[in-house]
PDB file of C-alpha atoms in Angstrom:
ATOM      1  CA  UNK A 257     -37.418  71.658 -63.747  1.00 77.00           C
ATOM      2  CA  UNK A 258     -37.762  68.179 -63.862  1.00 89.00           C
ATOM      3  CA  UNK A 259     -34.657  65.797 -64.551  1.00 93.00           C
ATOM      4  CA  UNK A 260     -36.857  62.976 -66.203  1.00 94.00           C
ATOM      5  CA  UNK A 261     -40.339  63.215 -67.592  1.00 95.00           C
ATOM      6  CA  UNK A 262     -43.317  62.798 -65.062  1.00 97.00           C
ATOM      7  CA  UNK A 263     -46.893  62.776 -65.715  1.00 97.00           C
ATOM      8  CA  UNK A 264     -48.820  63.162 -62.087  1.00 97.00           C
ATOM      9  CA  UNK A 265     -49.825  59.175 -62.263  1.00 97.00           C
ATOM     10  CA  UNK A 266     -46.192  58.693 -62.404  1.00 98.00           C
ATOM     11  CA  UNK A 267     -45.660  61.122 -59.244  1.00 98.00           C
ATOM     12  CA  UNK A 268     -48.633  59.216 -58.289  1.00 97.00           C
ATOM     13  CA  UNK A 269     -46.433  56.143 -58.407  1.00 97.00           C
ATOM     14  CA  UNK A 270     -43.275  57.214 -57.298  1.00 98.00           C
ATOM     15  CA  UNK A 271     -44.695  58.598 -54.135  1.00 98.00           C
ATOM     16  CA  UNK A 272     -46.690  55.816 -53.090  1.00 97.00           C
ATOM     17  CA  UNK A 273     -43.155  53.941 -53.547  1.00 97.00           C
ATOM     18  CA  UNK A 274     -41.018  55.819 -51.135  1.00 97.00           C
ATOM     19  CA  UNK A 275     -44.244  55.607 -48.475  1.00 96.00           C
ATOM     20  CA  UNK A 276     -43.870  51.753 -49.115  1.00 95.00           C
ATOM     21  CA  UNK A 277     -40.172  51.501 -49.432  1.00 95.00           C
ATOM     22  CA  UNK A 278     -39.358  54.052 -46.073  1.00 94.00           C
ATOM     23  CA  UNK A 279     -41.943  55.562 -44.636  1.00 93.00           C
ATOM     24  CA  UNK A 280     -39.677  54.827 -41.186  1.00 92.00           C
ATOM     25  CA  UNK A 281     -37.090  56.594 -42.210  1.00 95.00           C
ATOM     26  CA  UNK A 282     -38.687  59.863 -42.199  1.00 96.00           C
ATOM     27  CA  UNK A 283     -38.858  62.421 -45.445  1.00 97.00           C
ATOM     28  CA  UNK A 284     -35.534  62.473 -46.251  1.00 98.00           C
ATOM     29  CA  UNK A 285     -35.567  58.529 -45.910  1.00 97.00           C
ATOM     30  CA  UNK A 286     -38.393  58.943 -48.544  1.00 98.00           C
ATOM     31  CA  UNK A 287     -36.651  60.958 -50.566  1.00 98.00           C
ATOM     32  CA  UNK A 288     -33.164  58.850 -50.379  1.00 98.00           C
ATOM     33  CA  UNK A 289     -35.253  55.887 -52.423  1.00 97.00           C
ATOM     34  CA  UNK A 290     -36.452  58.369 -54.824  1.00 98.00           C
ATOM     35  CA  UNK A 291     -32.793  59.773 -55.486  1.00 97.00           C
ATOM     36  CA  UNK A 292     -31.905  56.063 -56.000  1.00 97.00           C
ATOM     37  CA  UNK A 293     -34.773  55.331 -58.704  1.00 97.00           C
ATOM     38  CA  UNK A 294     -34.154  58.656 -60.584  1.00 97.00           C
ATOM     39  CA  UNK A 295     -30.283  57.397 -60.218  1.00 96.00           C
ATOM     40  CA  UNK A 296     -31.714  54.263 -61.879  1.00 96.00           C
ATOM     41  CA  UNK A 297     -33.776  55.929 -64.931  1.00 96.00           C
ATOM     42  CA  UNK A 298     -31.030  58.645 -66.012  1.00 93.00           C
ATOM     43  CA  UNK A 299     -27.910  56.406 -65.473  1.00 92.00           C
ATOM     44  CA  UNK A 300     -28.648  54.121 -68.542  1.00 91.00           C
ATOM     45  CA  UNK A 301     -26.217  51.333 -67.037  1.00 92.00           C
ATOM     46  CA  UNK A 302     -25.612  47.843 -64.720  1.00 91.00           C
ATOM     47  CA  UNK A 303     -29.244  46.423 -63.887  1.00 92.00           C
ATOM     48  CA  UNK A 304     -30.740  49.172 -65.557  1.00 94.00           C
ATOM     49  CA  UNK A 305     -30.297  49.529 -69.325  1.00 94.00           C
ATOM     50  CA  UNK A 306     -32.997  51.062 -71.097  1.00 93.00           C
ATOM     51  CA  UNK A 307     -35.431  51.675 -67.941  1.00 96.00           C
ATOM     52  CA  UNK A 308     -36.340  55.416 -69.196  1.00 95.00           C
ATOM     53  CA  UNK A 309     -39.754  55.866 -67.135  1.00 97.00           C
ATOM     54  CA  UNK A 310     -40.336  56.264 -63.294  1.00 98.00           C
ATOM     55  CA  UNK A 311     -43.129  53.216 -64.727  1.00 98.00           C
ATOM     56  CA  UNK A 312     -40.365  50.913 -65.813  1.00 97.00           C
ATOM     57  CA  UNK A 313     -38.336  51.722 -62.976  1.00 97.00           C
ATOM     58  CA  UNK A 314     -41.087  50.677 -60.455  1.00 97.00           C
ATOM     59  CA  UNK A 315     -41.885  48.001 -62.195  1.00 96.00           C
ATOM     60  CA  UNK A 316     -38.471  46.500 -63.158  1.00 96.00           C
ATOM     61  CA  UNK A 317     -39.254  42.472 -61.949  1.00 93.00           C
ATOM     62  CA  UNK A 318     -37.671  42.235 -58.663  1.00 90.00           C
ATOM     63  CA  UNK A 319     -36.437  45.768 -58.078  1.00 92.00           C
ATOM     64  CA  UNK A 320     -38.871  46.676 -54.868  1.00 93.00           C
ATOM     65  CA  UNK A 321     -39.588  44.561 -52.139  1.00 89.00           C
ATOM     66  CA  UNK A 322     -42.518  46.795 -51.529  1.00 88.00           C
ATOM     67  CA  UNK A 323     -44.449  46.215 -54.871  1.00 89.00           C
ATOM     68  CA  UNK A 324     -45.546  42.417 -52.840  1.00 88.00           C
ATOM     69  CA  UNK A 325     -47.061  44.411 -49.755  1.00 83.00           C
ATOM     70  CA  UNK A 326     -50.159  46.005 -49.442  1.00 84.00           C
ATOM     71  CA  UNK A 327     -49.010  49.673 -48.731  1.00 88.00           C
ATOM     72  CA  UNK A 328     -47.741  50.432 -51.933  1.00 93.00           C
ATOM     73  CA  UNK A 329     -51.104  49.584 -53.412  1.00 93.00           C
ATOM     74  CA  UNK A 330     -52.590  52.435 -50.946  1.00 93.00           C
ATOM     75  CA  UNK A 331     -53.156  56.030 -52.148  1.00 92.00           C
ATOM     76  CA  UNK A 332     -50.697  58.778 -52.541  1.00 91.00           C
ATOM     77  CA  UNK A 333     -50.519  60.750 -50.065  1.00 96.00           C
ATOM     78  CA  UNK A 334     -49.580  64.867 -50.353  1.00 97.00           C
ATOM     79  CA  UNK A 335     -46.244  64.290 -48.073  1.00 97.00           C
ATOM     80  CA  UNK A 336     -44.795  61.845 -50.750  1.00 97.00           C
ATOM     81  CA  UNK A 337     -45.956  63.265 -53.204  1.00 98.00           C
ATOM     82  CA  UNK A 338     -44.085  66.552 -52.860  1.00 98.00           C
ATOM     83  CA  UNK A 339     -41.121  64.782 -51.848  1.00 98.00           C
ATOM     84  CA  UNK A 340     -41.461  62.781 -55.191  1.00 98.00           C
ATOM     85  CA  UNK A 341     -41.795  65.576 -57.296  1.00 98.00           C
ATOM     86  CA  UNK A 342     -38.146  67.017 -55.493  1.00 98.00           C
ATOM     87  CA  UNK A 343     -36.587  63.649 -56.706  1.00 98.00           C
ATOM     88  CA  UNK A 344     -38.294  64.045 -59.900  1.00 98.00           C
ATOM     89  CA  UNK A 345     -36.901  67.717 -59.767  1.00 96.00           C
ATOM     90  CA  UNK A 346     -33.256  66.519 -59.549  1.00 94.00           C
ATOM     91  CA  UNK A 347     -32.681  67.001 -55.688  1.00 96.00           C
ATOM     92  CA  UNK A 348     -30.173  64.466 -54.714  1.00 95.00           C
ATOM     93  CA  UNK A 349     -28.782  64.300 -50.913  1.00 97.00           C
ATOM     94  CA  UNK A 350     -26.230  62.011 -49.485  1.00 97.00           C
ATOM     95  CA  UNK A 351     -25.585  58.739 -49.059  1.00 98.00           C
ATOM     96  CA  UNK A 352     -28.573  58.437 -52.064  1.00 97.00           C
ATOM     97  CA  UNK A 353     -26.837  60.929 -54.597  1.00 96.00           C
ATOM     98  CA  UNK A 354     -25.192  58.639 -57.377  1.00 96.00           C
ATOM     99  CA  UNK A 355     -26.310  55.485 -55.433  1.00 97.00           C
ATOM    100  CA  UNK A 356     -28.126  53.074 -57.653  1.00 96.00           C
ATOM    101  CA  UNK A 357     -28.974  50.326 -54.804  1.00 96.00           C
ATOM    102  CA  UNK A 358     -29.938  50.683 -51.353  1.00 96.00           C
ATOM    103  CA  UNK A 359     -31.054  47.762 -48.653  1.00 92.00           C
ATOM    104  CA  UNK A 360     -31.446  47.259 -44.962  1.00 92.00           C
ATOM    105  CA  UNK A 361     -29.599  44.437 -43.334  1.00 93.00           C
ATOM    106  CA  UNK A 362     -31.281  42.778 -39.958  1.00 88.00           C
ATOM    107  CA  UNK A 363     -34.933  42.436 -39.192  1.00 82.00           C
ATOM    108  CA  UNK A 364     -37.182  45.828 -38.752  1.00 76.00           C
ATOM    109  CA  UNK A 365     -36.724  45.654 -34.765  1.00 81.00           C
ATOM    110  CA  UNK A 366     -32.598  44.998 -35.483  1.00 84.00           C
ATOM    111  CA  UNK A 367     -30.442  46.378 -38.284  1.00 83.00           C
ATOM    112  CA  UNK A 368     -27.557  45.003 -39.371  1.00 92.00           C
ATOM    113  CA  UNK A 369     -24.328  45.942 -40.095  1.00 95.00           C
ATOM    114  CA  UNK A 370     -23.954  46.876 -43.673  1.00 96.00           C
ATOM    115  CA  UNK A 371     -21.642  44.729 -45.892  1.00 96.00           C
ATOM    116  CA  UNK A 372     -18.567  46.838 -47.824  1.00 97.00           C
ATOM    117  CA  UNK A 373     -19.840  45.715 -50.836  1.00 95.00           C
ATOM    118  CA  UNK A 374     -23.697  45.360 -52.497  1.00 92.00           C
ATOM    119  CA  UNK A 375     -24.015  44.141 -56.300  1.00 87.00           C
ATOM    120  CA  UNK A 376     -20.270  44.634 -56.386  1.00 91.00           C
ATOM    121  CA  UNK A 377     -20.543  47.807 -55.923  1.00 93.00           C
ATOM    122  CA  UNK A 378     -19.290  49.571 -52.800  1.00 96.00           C
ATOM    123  CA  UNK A 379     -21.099  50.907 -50.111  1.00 98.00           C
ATOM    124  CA  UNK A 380     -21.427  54.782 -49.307  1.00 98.00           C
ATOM    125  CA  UNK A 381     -22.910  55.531 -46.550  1.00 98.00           C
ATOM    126  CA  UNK A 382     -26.269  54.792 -44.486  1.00 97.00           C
ATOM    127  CA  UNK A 383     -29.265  56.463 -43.705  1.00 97.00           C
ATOM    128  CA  UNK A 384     -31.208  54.841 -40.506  1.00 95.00           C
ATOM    129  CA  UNK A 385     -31.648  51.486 -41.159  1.00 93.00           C
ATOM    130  CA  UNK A 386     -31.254  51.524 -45.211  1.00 95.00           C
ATOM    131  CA  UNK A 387     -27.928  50.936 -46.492  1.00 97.00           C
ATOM    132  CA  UNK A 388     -26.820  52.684 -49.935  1.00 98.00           C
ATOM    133  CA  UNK A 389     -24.180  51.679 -52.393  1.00 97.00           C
ATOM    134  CA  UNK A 390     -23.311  53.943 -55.380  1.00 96.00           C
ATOM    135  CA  UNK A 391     -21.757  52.340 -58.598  1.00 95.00           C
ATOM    136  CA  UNK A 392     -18.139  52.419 -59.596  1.00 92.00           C
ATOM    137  CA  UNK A 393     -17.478  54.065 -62.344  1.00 89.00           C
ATOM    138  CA  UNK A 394     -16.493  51.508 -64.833  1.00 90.00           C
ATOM    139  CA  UNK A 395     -19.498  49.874 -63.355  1.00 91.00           C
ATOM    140  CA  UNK A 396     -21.747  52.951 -64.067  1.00 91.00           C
ATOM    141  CA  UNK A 397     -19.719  56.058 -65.446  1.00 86.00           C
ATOM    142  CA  UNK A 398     -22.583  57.672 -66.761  1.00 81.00           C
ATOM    143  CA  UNK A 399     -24.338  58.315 -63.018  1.00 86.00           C
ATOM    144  CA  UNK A 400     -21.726  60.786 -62.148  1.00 84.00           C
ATOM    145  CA  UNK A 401     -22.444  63.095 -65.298  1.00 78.00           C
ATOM    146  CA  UNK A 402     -26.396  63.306 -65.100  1.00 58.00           C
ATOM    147  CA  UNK A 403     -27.116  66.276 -63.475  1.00 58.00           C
TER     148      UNK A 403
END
């Protein structure tokens, strides 16, 4: 059952995201970044006040790198878009779980070290090259009680 509403243009959407966002990571790479923009929509909090729709979470002005590069504007793909639909579905994994930002440090061919500290908000853990911070909770109390 999903955890936020979804047409299939918004699954659509969302999967053509994590191909953009982390297709280099690998599915659960993919699916990290979709943890983090659920995270985003049911958290209600920081950056993200009133973004209610996987729409205004993709489109939030300066959210996704990926939105100014040409992949995102490709098709979905079946891949992403099952692994979307497990986001939308409430399927959260670590370091993505209650993490509400995510980065990688570096260039592609060389990562960097990932600061202690993103937004303020403290880093969890790290998945390949992306980096993930979750929010604290006077920062963001509400992420740790939505699902």
């Amino acid at each position: 059952m999903a955890v936020v509403k979804a047409r299939q243009q918004d699954i659509d959407m969302l999967a053509r995201l994590l191909r953009a966002e982390a297709e280099t990571e690998g599915e659960m790479g993919m699916l990290l970044v979709g943890n983090v923009g659920i995270n985003r929509i049911r958290g209600n909090c920081s950056d993200f006040k009133n973004i209610r729709t996987i729409p205004q979470m993709i489109e939030q002005p300066h959210a996704f790198e990926a939105l100014q590069h040409g992949m995102y504007y490709q098709s979905a793909r079946d891949r992403e878009r099952r692994l979307a639909q497990r986001a939308v579905n409430g399927e959260r994994n670590w370091p993505g779980k209650f993490s509400l930002w995510y980065f990688r440090p570096g260039s592609f061919d060389n990562p960097g070290p990932c600061p202690p500290t993103w937004y303020n908000q403290p880093f969890v853990g790290r998945w390949k090259k992306h980096c993930f911070y979750e929010p604290t909770a006077e920062e963001c109390e509400g992420i740790y009680n939505t699902l």
